[in-house]
């Protein structure tokens, strides 16, 4: 019996004589903590989340994986597409901004492939690429994002580059639909059935910061939208089992723009990364990670005072605006007190409990120079555009590849008056977990941002200050 694959917009189906169990395992992953789940421990479940049904139904984004699997086993198959993809004419430029060469190539690849992930660094102009794709296709479009700041930031860009009369918005209590809608994932994920008929009208899906599709909320939401064109935008798609969820939603990475390329061409500012060694307090290794993080980072008065001192020094050297990124509001509040105590006045602490309007006002004050030091929680870790930032103090520790790249990338946007950005992190030698995480971050800087050059670690603040230039 021959093997046939029917490719649909969202789901596809394989039928015929093929190794069902082996293919189902190929299209599965082990969720975090599976080994502790009762069903697994009672041997009632193999621990895997299967993305293909026993009957052969699987997400269309995984077709390349299915194809590779069949070819590797010398199994012949035929493919039938159950929907028609219209021919696309020449790429249309955004209204007011001419695409750079790499952006134009990204658009061309996307239109040719019709689905896939565009890996593009922070500051590379992902929203402009999306504008060109949307304008060229000229079809009902849903653009997904997950934060209020990005919702309004994207709306402004689309209105300028596509046309104000075509742009709608769903999120932050607003439901105003149009041909092209910028949509909040949290809003539609709370009541997905309410938007079911709305989803059916959309032919183009673009998911910003699509690495979040590796979470179930994003995955379930995206898979309800039956768009024939499906794209993801991110600086940080990661490999591994759960990457299958991302591929299932939009397909594999189809185009990559490298940091090194953009830095070389001066589209991004060159990062200078310095790490300061922290040795206080000495936290016993018997302490669990949460306690070590609280004592070594959030409540570490010595470390927080140092951060405030660094911010003051950077301002005195005119290396402002300075952005200090924390993980928790409590940590930001602690740093805010220290910043105030060293005599700085032009600072603001902004976090997720502030309204979108308040946050936008603060960003505007940074852009105009009224705010010299910006203390933030992770709300500014992804996507938010503040090009003038000259210095970043990454105060939150941790080891997440996505977090490190996203936070460092916030300061790398280039301007006419800025060709370099200073990134200051900490080498926390106060607990084995914190030290391990510091080493991990240092390696990420080396491999992703510094062309394989290991960033230096300084044992004193004086030595760090001597090497600011």
GROMACS .gro file of C-alpha atoms in nm:
model
  469
    1UNK     CA    1   0.000   0.000   0.000
    2UNK     CA    2   0.149   0.333  -0.107
    3UNK     CA    3   0.203   0.625   0.130
    4UNK     CA    4   0.010   0.947   0.073
    5UNK     CA    5   0.043   1.277   0.256
    6UNK     CA    6  -0.240   1.529   0.225
    7UNK     CA    7  -0.113   1.873   0.328
    8UNK     CA    8  -0.364   2.114   0.476
    9UNK     CA    9  -0.324   2.468   0.602
   10UNK     CA   10  -0.293   2.373   0.968
   11UNK     CA   11  -0.304   1.993   0.982
   12UNK     CA   12  -0.197   1.723   0.739
   13UNK     CA   13  -0.266   1.350   0.720
   14UNK     CA   14  -0.044   1.058   0.630
   15UNK     CA   15  -0.194   0.727   0.521
   16UNK     CA   16  -0.065   0.400   0.385
   17UNK     CA   17   0.199   0.149   0.489
   18UNK     CA   18   0.446   0.332   0.714
   19UNK     CA   19   0.590   0.264   1.065
   20UNK     CA   20   0.325   0.441   1.273
   21UNK     CA   21   0.488   0.404   1.616
   22UNK     CA   22   0.829   0.518   1.496
   23UNK     CA   23   0.690   0.825   1.320
   24UNK     CA   24   0.473   0.916   1.619
   25UNK     CA   25   0.782   0.902   1.839
   26UNK     CA   26   0.968   1.123   1.592
   27UNK     CA   27   0.687   1.380   1.624
   28UNK     CA   28   0.686   1.383   2.004
   29UNK     CA   29   0.875   1.536   2.293
   30UNK     CA   30   0.931   1.483   2.665
   31UNK     CA   31   0.777   1.765   2.871
   32UNK     CA   32   0.970   1.909   3.162
   33UNK     CA   33   0.918   1.704   3.477
   34UNK     CA   34   0.755   1.410   3.298
   35UNK     CA   35   0.947   1.165   3.518
   36UNK     CA   36   0.764   1.293   3.826
   37UNK     CA   37   0.413   1.262   3.684
   38UNK     CA   38   0.197   0.987   3.842
   39UNK     CA   39   0.093   0.825   3.513
   40UNK     CA   40   0.457   0.793   3.407
   41UNK     CA   41   0.567   0.656   3.743
   42UNK     CA   42   0.284   0.403   3.731
   43UNK     CA   43   0.398   0.303   3.379
   44UNK     CA   44   0.064   0.406   3.228
   45UNK     CA   45   0.229   0.660   2.994
   46UNK     CA   46   0.562   0.678   2.810
   47UNK     CA   47   0.616   1.039   2.915
   48UNK     CA   48   0.589   1.175   2.561
   49UNK     CA   49   0.356   1.437   2.420
   50UNK     CA   50   0.268   1.310   2.072
   51UNK     CA   51   0.189   1.566   1.802
   52UNK     CA   52   0.069   1.299   1.556
   53UNK     CA   53  -0.245   1.097   1.616
   54UNK     CA   54  -0.261   0.720   1.572
   55UNK     CA   55  -0.473   0.790   1.264
   56UNK     CA   56  -0.191   0.990   1.101
   57UNK     CA   57  -0.302   1.350   1.159
   58UNK     CA   58  -0.014   1.588   1.232
   59UNK     CA   59   0.057   1.966   1.222
   60UNK     CA   60   0.148   2.077   0.870
   61UNK     CA   61   0.451   2.264   1.000
   62UNK     CA   62   0.607   1.925   1.075
   63UNK     CA   63   0.585   1.804   0.714
   64UNK     CA   64   0.963   1.854   0.656
   65UNK     CA   65   1.031   1.627   0.954
   66UNK     CA   66   0.789   1.365   0.821
   67UNK     CA   67   0.945   1.388   0.475
   68UNK     CA   68   1.296   1.346   0.616
   69UNK     CA   69   1.182   1.046   0.821
   70UNK     CA   70   1.031   0.867   0.520
   71UNK     CA   71   1.330   0.938   0.295
   72UNK     CA   72   1.572   0.809   0.560
   73UNK     CA   73   1.386   0.477   0.549
   74UNK     CA   74   1.372   0.465   0.168
   75UNK     CA   75   0.993   0.484   0.174
   76UNK     CA   76   0.828   0.628  -0.136
   77UNK     CA   77   0.535   0.863  -0.092
   78UNK     CA   78   0.320   1.109  -0.283
   79UNK     CA   79   0.210   1.451  -0.164
   80UNK     CA   80  -0.123   1.622  -0.227
   81UNK     CA   81  -0.192   1.979  -0.121
   82UNK     CA   82  -0.560   2.025  -0.032
   83UNK     CA   83  -0.557   2.403  -0.079
   84UNK     CA   84  -0.430   2.638  -0.349
   85UNK     CA   85  -0.165   2.903  -0.286
   86UNK     CA   86  -0.208   3.211  -0.509
   87UNK     CA   87   0.086   3.339  -0.712
   88UNK     CA   88   0.263   3.631  -0.546
   89UNK     CA   89   0.379   3.928  -0.750
   90UNK     CA   90   0.689   4.139  -0.680
   91UNK     CA   91   0.772   4.236  -0.322
   92UNK     CA   92   0.612   4.562  -0.211
   93UNK     CA   93   0.820   4.799  -0.001
   94UNK     CA   94   0.679   4.954   0.318
   95UNK     CA   95   0.530   5.300   0.268
   96UNK     CA   96   0.806   5.509   0.424
   97UNK     CA   97   1.111   5.290   0.478
   98UNK     CA   98   1.316   5.112   0.213
   99UNK     CA   99   1.407   4.758   0.310
  100UNK     CA  100   1.772   4.673   0.361
  101UNK     CA  101   1.913   4.392   0.147
  102UNK     CA  102   1.884   4.126   0.418
  103UNK     CA  103   1.529   4.235   0.498
  104UNK     CA  104   1.430   4.216   0.132
  105UNK     CA  105   1.580   3.867   0.106
  106UNK     CA  106   1.391   3.757   0.418
  107UNK     CA  107   1.064   3.875   0.262
  108UNK     CA  108   1.138   3.696  -0.066
  109UNK     CA  109   1.219   3.370   0.111
  110UNK     CA  110   0.905   3.396   0.325
  111UNK     CA  111   0.679   3.455   0.024
  112UNK     CA  112   0.836   3.164  -0.163
  113UNK     CA  113   0.815   2.920   0.127
  114UNK     CA  114   0.470   3.040   0.249
  115UNK     CA  115   0.548   2.925   0.604
  116UNK     CA  116   0.844   2.918   0.840
  117UNK     CA  117   1.043   3.105   1.102
  118UNK     CA  118   1.251   3.413   1.022
  119UNK     CA  119   1.536   3.429   1.273
  120UNK     CA  120   1.627   3.796   1.305
  121UNK     CA  121   1.809   3.968   1.591
  122UNK     CA  122   1.662   4.240   1.806
  123UNK     CA  123   1.707   4.567   1.620
  124UNK     CA  124   1.718   4.406   1.275
  125UNK     CA  125   1.376   4.539   1.176
  126UNK     CA  126   1.146   4.237   1.211
  127UNK     CA  127   0.837   4.458   1.208
  128UNK     CA  128   0.941   4.617   0.878
  129UNK     CA  129   0.987   4.270   0.729
  130UNK     CA  130   0.638   4.181   0.850
  131UNK     CA  131   0.503   4.506   0.701
  132UNK     CA  132   0.640   4.415   0.359
  133UNK     CA  133   0.506   4.059   0.374
  134UNK     CA  134   0.161   4.183   0.476
  135UNK     CA  135   0.153   4.462   0.217
  136UNK     CA  136   0.265   4.228  -0.063
  137UNK     CA  137   0.012   3.956   0.017
  138UNK     CA  138  -0.270   4.208   0.076
  139UNK     CA  139  -0.489   3.951   0.251
  140UNK     CA  140  -0.673   3.935   0.586
  141UNK     CA  141  -0.393   3.912   0.841
  142UNK     CA  142  -0.352   3.844   1.212
  143UNK     CA  143  -0.028   3.958   1.376
  144UNK     CA  144   0.015   3.799   1.718
  145UNK     CA  145   0.211   3.947   2.006
  146UNK     CA  146   0.201   3.905   2.382
  147UNK     CA  147   0.275   4.237   2.553
  148UNK     CA  148   0.083   4.564   2.562
  149UNK     CA  149   0.391   4.766   2.474
  150UNK     CA  150   0.451   4.557   2.162
  151UNK     CA  151   0.082   4.577   2.072
  152UNK     CA  152   0.090   4.955   2.043
  153UNK     CA  153   0.445   4.976   1.908
  154UNK     CA  154   0.353   4.741   1.623
  155UNK     CA  155   0.033   4.933   1.556
  156UNK     CA  156   0.228   5.256   1.510
  157UNK     CA  157   0.472   5.094   1.266
  158UNK     CA  158   0.198   4.924   1.063
  159UNK     CA  159  -0.005   5.244   1.039
  160UNK     CA  160   0.300   5.426   0.901
  161UNK     CA  161   0.427   5.150   0.672
  162UNK     CA  162   0.104   4.984   0.550
  163UNK     CA  163  -0.177   5.234   0.603
  164UNK     CA  164  -0.376   5.355   0.902
  165UNK     CA  165  -0.709   5.268   0.741
  166UNK     CA  166  -0.620   4.896   0.728
  167UNK     CA  167  -0.500   4.837   1.085
  168UNK     CA  168  -0.710   4.696   1.370
  169UNK     CA  169  -0.627   4.598   1.727
  170UNK     CA  170  -0.747   4.332   1.971
  171UNK     CA  171  -0.609   4.358   2.323
  172UNK     CA  172  -0.584   4.581   2.630
  173UNK     CA  173  -0.965   4.594   2.642
  174UNK     CA  174  -0.993   4.700   2.277
  175UNK     CA  175  -1.161   4.499   1.999
  176UNK     CA  176  -1.138   4.692   1.672
  177UNK     CA  177  -1.103   4.456   1.376
  178UNK     CA  178  -0.984   4.542   1.027
  179UNK     CA  179  -0.807   4.375   0.733
  180UNK     CA  180  -0.484   4.360   0.934
  181UNK     CA  181  -0.519   4.307   1.308
  182UNK     CA  182  -0.253   4.322   1.577
  183UNK     CA  183  -0.375   4.078   1.838
  184UNK     CA  184  -0.279   4.009   2.198
  185UNK     CA  185  -0.223   3.638   2.266
  186UNK     CA  186  -0.334   3.672   2.632
  187UNK     CA  187  -0.662   3.832   2.520
  188UNK     CA  188  -0.765   3.567   2.269
  189UNK     CA  189  -0.630   3.271   2.466
  190UNK     CA  190  -0.868   3.347   2.754
  191UNK     CA  191  -1.178   3.304   2.535
  192UNK     CA  192  -1.069   3.118   2.219
  193UNK     CA  193  -1.421   3.005   2.121
  194UNK     CA  194  -1.530   3.370   2.108
  195UNK     CA  195  -1.282   3.430   1.825
  196UNK     CA  196  -1.336   3.104   1.633
  197UNK     CA  197  -1.535   3.257   1.346
  198UNK     CA  198  -1.299   3.556   1.341
  199UNK     CA  199  -0.996   3.327   1.299
  200UNK     CA  200  -1.153   3.161   0.995
  201UNK     CA  201  -1.144   3.488   0.801
  202UNK     CA  202  -0.768   3.529   0.835
  203UNK     CA  203  -0.540   3.405   0.555
  204UNK     CA  204  -0.205   3.530   0.689
  205UNK     CA  205  -0.067   3.454   1.036
  206UNK     CA  206   0.249   3.620   1.169
  207UNK     CA  207   0.355   3.545   1.527
  208UNK     CA  208   0.605   3.784   1.683
  209UNK     CA  209   0.852   3.646   1.942
  210UNK     CA  210   0.738   3.306   1.820
  211UNK     CA  211   0.980   3.117   2.046
  212UNK     CA  212   0.692   3.141   2.295
  213UNK     CA  213   0.505   2.891   2.077
  214UNK     CA  214   0.701   2.634   2.276
  215UNK     CA  215   0.443   2.700   2.550
  216UNK     CA  216   0.104   2.529   2.536
  217UNK     CA  217  -0.094   2.855   2.548
  218UNK     CA  218   0.071   2.991   2.235
  219UNK     CA  219   0.060   2.654   2.060
  220UNK     CA  220  -0.311   2.597   2.119
  221UNK     CA  221  -0.398   2.951   2.011
  222UNK     CA  222  -0.191   2.952   1.692
  223UNK     CA  223  -0.319   2.610   1.586
  224UNK     CA  224  -0.676   2.744   1.591
  225UNK     CA  225  -0.600   2.997   1.318
  226UNK     CA  226  -0.643   2.832   0.972
  227UNK     CA  227  -0.425   3.077   0.777
  228UNK     CA  228  -0.252   2.945   0.464
  229UNK     CA  229   0.050   3.175   0.513
  230UNK     CA  230   0.214   3.111   0.851
  231UNK     CA  231   0.527   3.289   0.971
  232UNK     CA  232   0.712   3.331   1.297
  233UNK     CA  233   0.954   3.609   1.391
  234UNK     CA  234   1.216   3.568   1.662
  235UNK     CA  235   1.577   3.632   1.752
  236UNK     CA  236   1.595   3.316   1.959
  237UNK     CA  237   1.446   2.996   1.819
  238UNK     CA  238   1.601   2.712   2.016
  239UNK     CA  239   1.654   2.351   1.926
  240UNK     CA  240   1.548   2.056   2.136
  241UNK     CA  241   1.234   1.851   2.177
  242UNK     CA  242   0.994   2.137   2.252
  243UNK     CA  243   1.108   2.319   1.938
  244UNK     CA  244   0.866   2.076   1.773
  245UNK     CA  245   0.579   2.292   1.901
  246UNK     CA  246   0.721   2.597   1.727
  247UNK     CA  247   0.777   2.403   1.403
  248UNK     CA  248   0.425   2.265   1.425
  249UNK     CA  249   0.281   2.617   1.437
  250UNK     CA  250   0.476   2.784   1.158
  251UNK     CA  251   0.740   2.545   1.023
  252UNK     CA  252   1.119   2.535   1.042
  253UNK     CA  253   1.363   2.827   1.035
  254UNK     CA  254   1.373   2.939   0.671
  255UNK     CA  255   1.591   3.250   0.695
  256UNK     CA  256   1.858   3.362   0.942
  257UNK     CA  257   2.018   3.702   0.990
  258UNK     CA  258   2.328   3.687   1.210
  259UNK     CA  259   2.428   3.942   1.475
  260UNK     CA  260   2.783   3.952   1.339
  261UNK     CA  261   2.660   4.045   0.993
  262UNK     CA  262   2.450   4.335   1.124
  263UNK     CA  263   2.728   4.463   1.351
  264UNK     CA  264   2.977   4.449   1.064
  265UNK     CA  265   2.742   4.648   0.840
  266UNK     CA  266   2.677   4.894   1.127
  267UNK     CA  267   2.306   4.817   1.142
  268UNK     CA  268   2.356   4.719   1.506
  269UNK     CA  269   2.583   4.877   1.765
  270UNK     CA  270   2.891   4.680   1.859
  271UNK     CA  271   2.849   4.532   2.208
  272UNK     CA  272   3.119   4.569   2.471
  273UNK     CA  273   3.052   4.317   2.748
  274UNK     CA  274   3.214   4.349   3.091
  275UNK     CA  275   3.146   4.128   3.392
  276UNK     CA  276   3.205   4.228   3.755
  277UNK     CA  277   3.285   3.953   4.003
  278UNK     CA  278   3.053   3.937   4.305
  279UNK     CA  279   3.177   3.750   4.614
  280UNK     CA  280   2.939   3.876   4.885
  281UNK     CA  281   2.760   3.717   5.062
  282UNK     CA  282   2.905   3.367   5.088
  283UNK     CA  283   2.594   3.149   5.053
  284UNK     CA  284   2.626   2.786   5.170
  285UNK     CA  285   2.586   2.540   4.881
  286UNK     CA  286   2.329   2.349   5.084
  287UNK     CA  287   2.085   2.634   5.019
  288UNK     CA  288   1.836   2.562   4.741
  289UNK     CA  289   1.841   2.776   4.428
  290UNK     CA  290   1.543   2.998   4.516
  291UNK     CA  291   1.702   3.095   4.847
  292UNK     CA  292   2.041   3.149   4.685
  293UNK     CA  293   1.883   3.372   4.418
  294UNK     CA  294   1.700   3.578   4.679
  295UNK     CA  295   2.006   3.623   4.901
  296UNK     CA  296   2.265   3.652   4.624
  297UNK     CA  297   2.074   3.875   4.381
  298UNK     CA  298   1.736   4.017   4.487
  299UNK     CA  299   1.826   4.102   4.848
  300UNK     CA  300   2.201   4.140   4.797
  301UNK     CA  301   2.245   4.495   4.928
  302UNK     CA  302   2.614   4.505   4.835
  303UNK     CA  303   2.540   4.400   4.475
  304UNK     CA  304   2.245   4.638   4.442
  305UNK     CA  305   2.452   4.928   4.578
  306UNK     CA  306   2.723   4.847   4.324
  307UNK     CA  307   2.462   4.855   4.046
  308UNK     CA  308   2.351   5.202   4.156
  309UNK     CA  309   2.713   5.317   4.169
  310UNK     CA  310   2.778   5.188   3.818
  311UNK     CA  311   2.469   5.368   3.688
  312UNK     CA  312   2.587   5.695   3.847
  313UNK     CA  313   2.935   5.654   3.698
  314UNK     CA  314   2.795   5.584   3.351
  315UNK     CA  315   2.581   5.897   3.367
  316UNK     CA  316   2.882   6.105   3.473
  317UNK     CA  317   3.070   5.971   3.170
  318UNK     CA  318   2.772   6.053   2.946
  319UNK     CA  319   2.717   5.686   2.872
  320UNK     CA  320   2.345   5.729   2.932
  321UNK     CA  321   2.062   5.646   2.894
  322UNK     CA  322   2.130   5.345   3.117
  323UNK     CA  323   1.884   5.054   3.134
  324UNK     CA  324   1.891   4.825   3.439
  325UNK     CA  325   1.695   4.503   3.384
  326UNK     CA  326   1.571   4.290   3.674
  327UNK     CA  327   1.360   3.976   3.692
  328UNK     CA  328   1.133   4.069   3.983
  329UNK     CA  329   0.960   4.391   4.086
  330UNK     CA  330   1.101   4.347   4.436
  331UNK     CA  331   1.454   4.350   4.297
  332UNK     CA  332   1.382   4.659   4.091
  333UNK     CA  333   1.245   4.834   4.400
  334UNK     CA  334   1.560   4.749   4.595
  335UNK     CA  335   1.779   4.891   4.318
  336UNK     CA  336   1.557   5.198   4.292
  337UNK     CA  337   1.623   5.277   4.659
  338UNK     CA  338   1.998   5.244   4.604
  339UNK     CA  339   1.985   5.462   4.291
  340UNK     CA  340   1.805   5.730   4.490
  341UNK     CA  341   2.058   5.704   4.775
  342UNK     CA  342   2.356   5.778   4.545
  343UNK     CA  343   2.200   6.107   4.438
  344UNK     CA  344   2.065   6.024   4.093
  345UNK     CA  345   1.744   6.210   4.011
  346UNK     CA  346   1.663   6.146   3.645
  347UNK     CA  347   1.557   5.783   3.689
  348UNK     CA  348   1.236   5.585   3.663
  349UNK     CA  349   1.138   5.233   3.763
  350UNK     CA  350   0.876   5.083   3.534
  351UNK     CA  351   0.717   4.738   3.553
  352UNK     CA  352   0.415   4.532   3.453
  353UNK     CA  353   0.183   4.689   3.711
  354UNK     CA  354   0.206   5.022   3.531
  355UNK     CA  355  -0.043   5.089   3.253
  356UNK     CA  356   0.060   5.078   2.889
  357UNK     CA  357   0.016   5.457   2.876
  358UNK     CA  358   0.248   5.508   3.174
  359UNK     CA  359   0.511   5.284   3.019
  360UNK     CA  360   0.491   5.463   2.686
  361UNK     CA  361   0.536   5.799   2.861
  362UNK     CA  362   0.850   5.671   3.033
  363UNK     CA  363   0.990   5.540   2.704
  364UNK     CA  364   0.923   5.878   2.545
  365UNK     CA  365   1.108   6.049   2.831
  366UNK     CA  366   1.405   5.818   2.773
  367UNK     CA  367   1.400   5.904   2.402
  368UNK     CA  368   1.398   6.279   2.476
  369UNK     CA  369   1.669   6.258   2.743
  370UNK     CA  370   1.450   6.342   3.043
  371UNK     CA  371   1.514   5.999   3.196
  372UNK     CA  372   1.881   5.902   3.229
  373UNK     CA  373   1.842   5.572   3.417
  374UNK     CA  374   1.561   5.328   3.340
  375UNK     CA  375   1.504   5.041   3.584
  376UNK     CA  376   1.275   4.776   3.440
  377UNK     CA  377   1.127   4.437   3.507
  378UNK     CA  378   1.120   4.188   3.212
  379UNK     CA  379   0.845   4.387   3.035
  380UNK     CA  380   1.123   4.551   2.831
  381UNK     CA  381   1.310   4.226   2.772
  382UNK     CA  382   1.150   4.161   2.433
  383UNK     CA  383   1.071   4.377   2.137
  384UNK     CA  384   1.038   4.721   2.296
  385UNK     CA  385   1.236   4.969   2.088
  386UNK     CA  386   1.457   5.225   2.270
  387UNK     CA  387   1.743   5.296   2.025
  388UNK     CA  388   1.930   5.565   2.228
  389UNK     CA  389   2.027   5.326   2.511
  390UNK     CA  390   2.404   5.347   2.552
  391UNK     CA  391   2.451   5.118   2.852
  392UNK     CA  392   2.278   4.806   2.980
  393UNK     CA  393   2.316   4.669   3.332
  394UNK     CA  394   2.179   4.315   3.332
  395UNK     CA  395   2.106   4.263   3.699
  396UNK     CA  396   1.881   3.958   3.696
  397UNK     CA  397   2.129   3.670   3.670
  398UNK     CA  398   1.986   3.342   3.539
  399UNK     CA  399   2.103   3.132   3.248
  400UNK     CA  400   1.827   3.141   2.986
  401UNK     CA  401   1.967   3.177   2.634
  402UNK     CA  402   1.652   3.357   2.523
  403UNK     CA  403   1.662   3.601   2.816
  404UNK     CA  404   2.030   3.687   2.772
  405UNK     CA  405   2.001   3.751   2.397
  406UNK     CA  406   1.676   3.946   2.426
  407UNK     CA  407   1.797   4.167   2.710
  408UNK     CA  408   2.138   4.240   2.558
  409UNK     CA  409   1.969   4.309   2.226
  410UNK     CA  410   1.764   4.592   2.373
  411UNK     CA  411   2.071   4.813   2.373
  412UNK     CA  412   2.217   4.712   2.038
  413UNK     CA  413   1.998   4.922   1.812
  414UNK     CA  414   2.221   5.161   1.621
  415UNK     CA  415   2.172   5.537   1.585
  416UNK     CA  416   2.365   5.814   1.411
  417UNK     CA  417   2.531   5.906   1.742
  418UNK     CA  418   2.587   5.552   1.875
  419UNK     CA  419   2.806   5.279   1.730
  420UNK     CA  420   2.882   5.085   2.050
  421UNK     CA  421   2.675   4.972   2.348
  422UNK     CA  422   2.814   4.885   2.690
  423UNK     CA  423   2.670   4.573   2.852
  424UNK     CA  424   2.758   4.513   3.217
  425UNK     CA  425   2.672   4.181   3.380
  426UNK     CA  426   2.782   4.007   3.698
  427UNK     CA  427   2.992   3.701   3.767
  428UNK     CA  428   2.816   3.582   4.082
  429UNK     CA  429   3.064   3.370   4.278
  430UNK     CA  430   2.843   3.349   4.586
  431UNK     CA  431   2.677   3.010   4.536
  432UNK     CA  432   2.742   2.716   4.304
  433UNK     CA  433   2.415   2.764   4.113
  434UNK     CA  434   2.469   3.137   4.065
  435UNK     CA  435   2.828   3.076   3.954
  436UNK     CA  436   2.716   2.809   3.707
  437UNK     CA  437   2.458   3.048   3.561
  438UNK     CA  438   2.716   3.327   3.533
  439UNK     CA  439   2.948   3.100   3.336
  440UNK     CA  440   2.659   3.006   3.109
  441UNK     CA  441   2.578   3.373   3.037
  442UNK     CA  442   2.944   3.446   2.969
  443UNK     CA  443   2.952   3.166   2.711
  444UNK     CA  444   2.635   3.298   2.545
  445UNK     CA  445   2.793   3.641   2.505
  446UNK     CA  446   3.103   3.478   2.359
  447UNK     CA  447   2.923   3.256   2.109
  448UNK     CA  448   2.640   3.485   2.000
  449UNK     CA  449   2.748   3.848   2.035
  450UNK     CA  450   3.127   3.870   2.054
  451UNK     CA  451   3.251   3.658   1.762
  452UNK     CA  452   3.395   3.390   1.992
  453UNK     CA  453   3.580   3.641   2.214
  454UNK     CA  454   3.540   3.566   2.587
  455UNK     CA  455   3.424   3.876   2.780
  456UNK     CA  456   3.652   3.977   3.071
  457UNK     CA  457   3.566   3.938   3.439
  458UNK     CA  458   3.691   4.213   3.672
  459UNK     CA  459   3.754   4.156   4.041
  460UNK     CA  460   3.696   4.516   4.143
  461UNK     CA  461   3.482   4.811   4.046
  462UNK     CA  462   3.791   5.027   3.989
  463UNK     CA  463   3.925   4.781   3.731
  464UNK     CA  464   3.588   4.769   3.557
  465UNK     CA  465   3.572   5.151   3.543
  466UNK     CA  466   3.924   5.164   3.397
  467UNK     CA  467   3.805   4.949   3.106
  468UNK     CA  468   3.480   5.125   3.021
  469UNK     CA  469   3.642   5.273   2.708
   0.00000   0.00000   0.00000
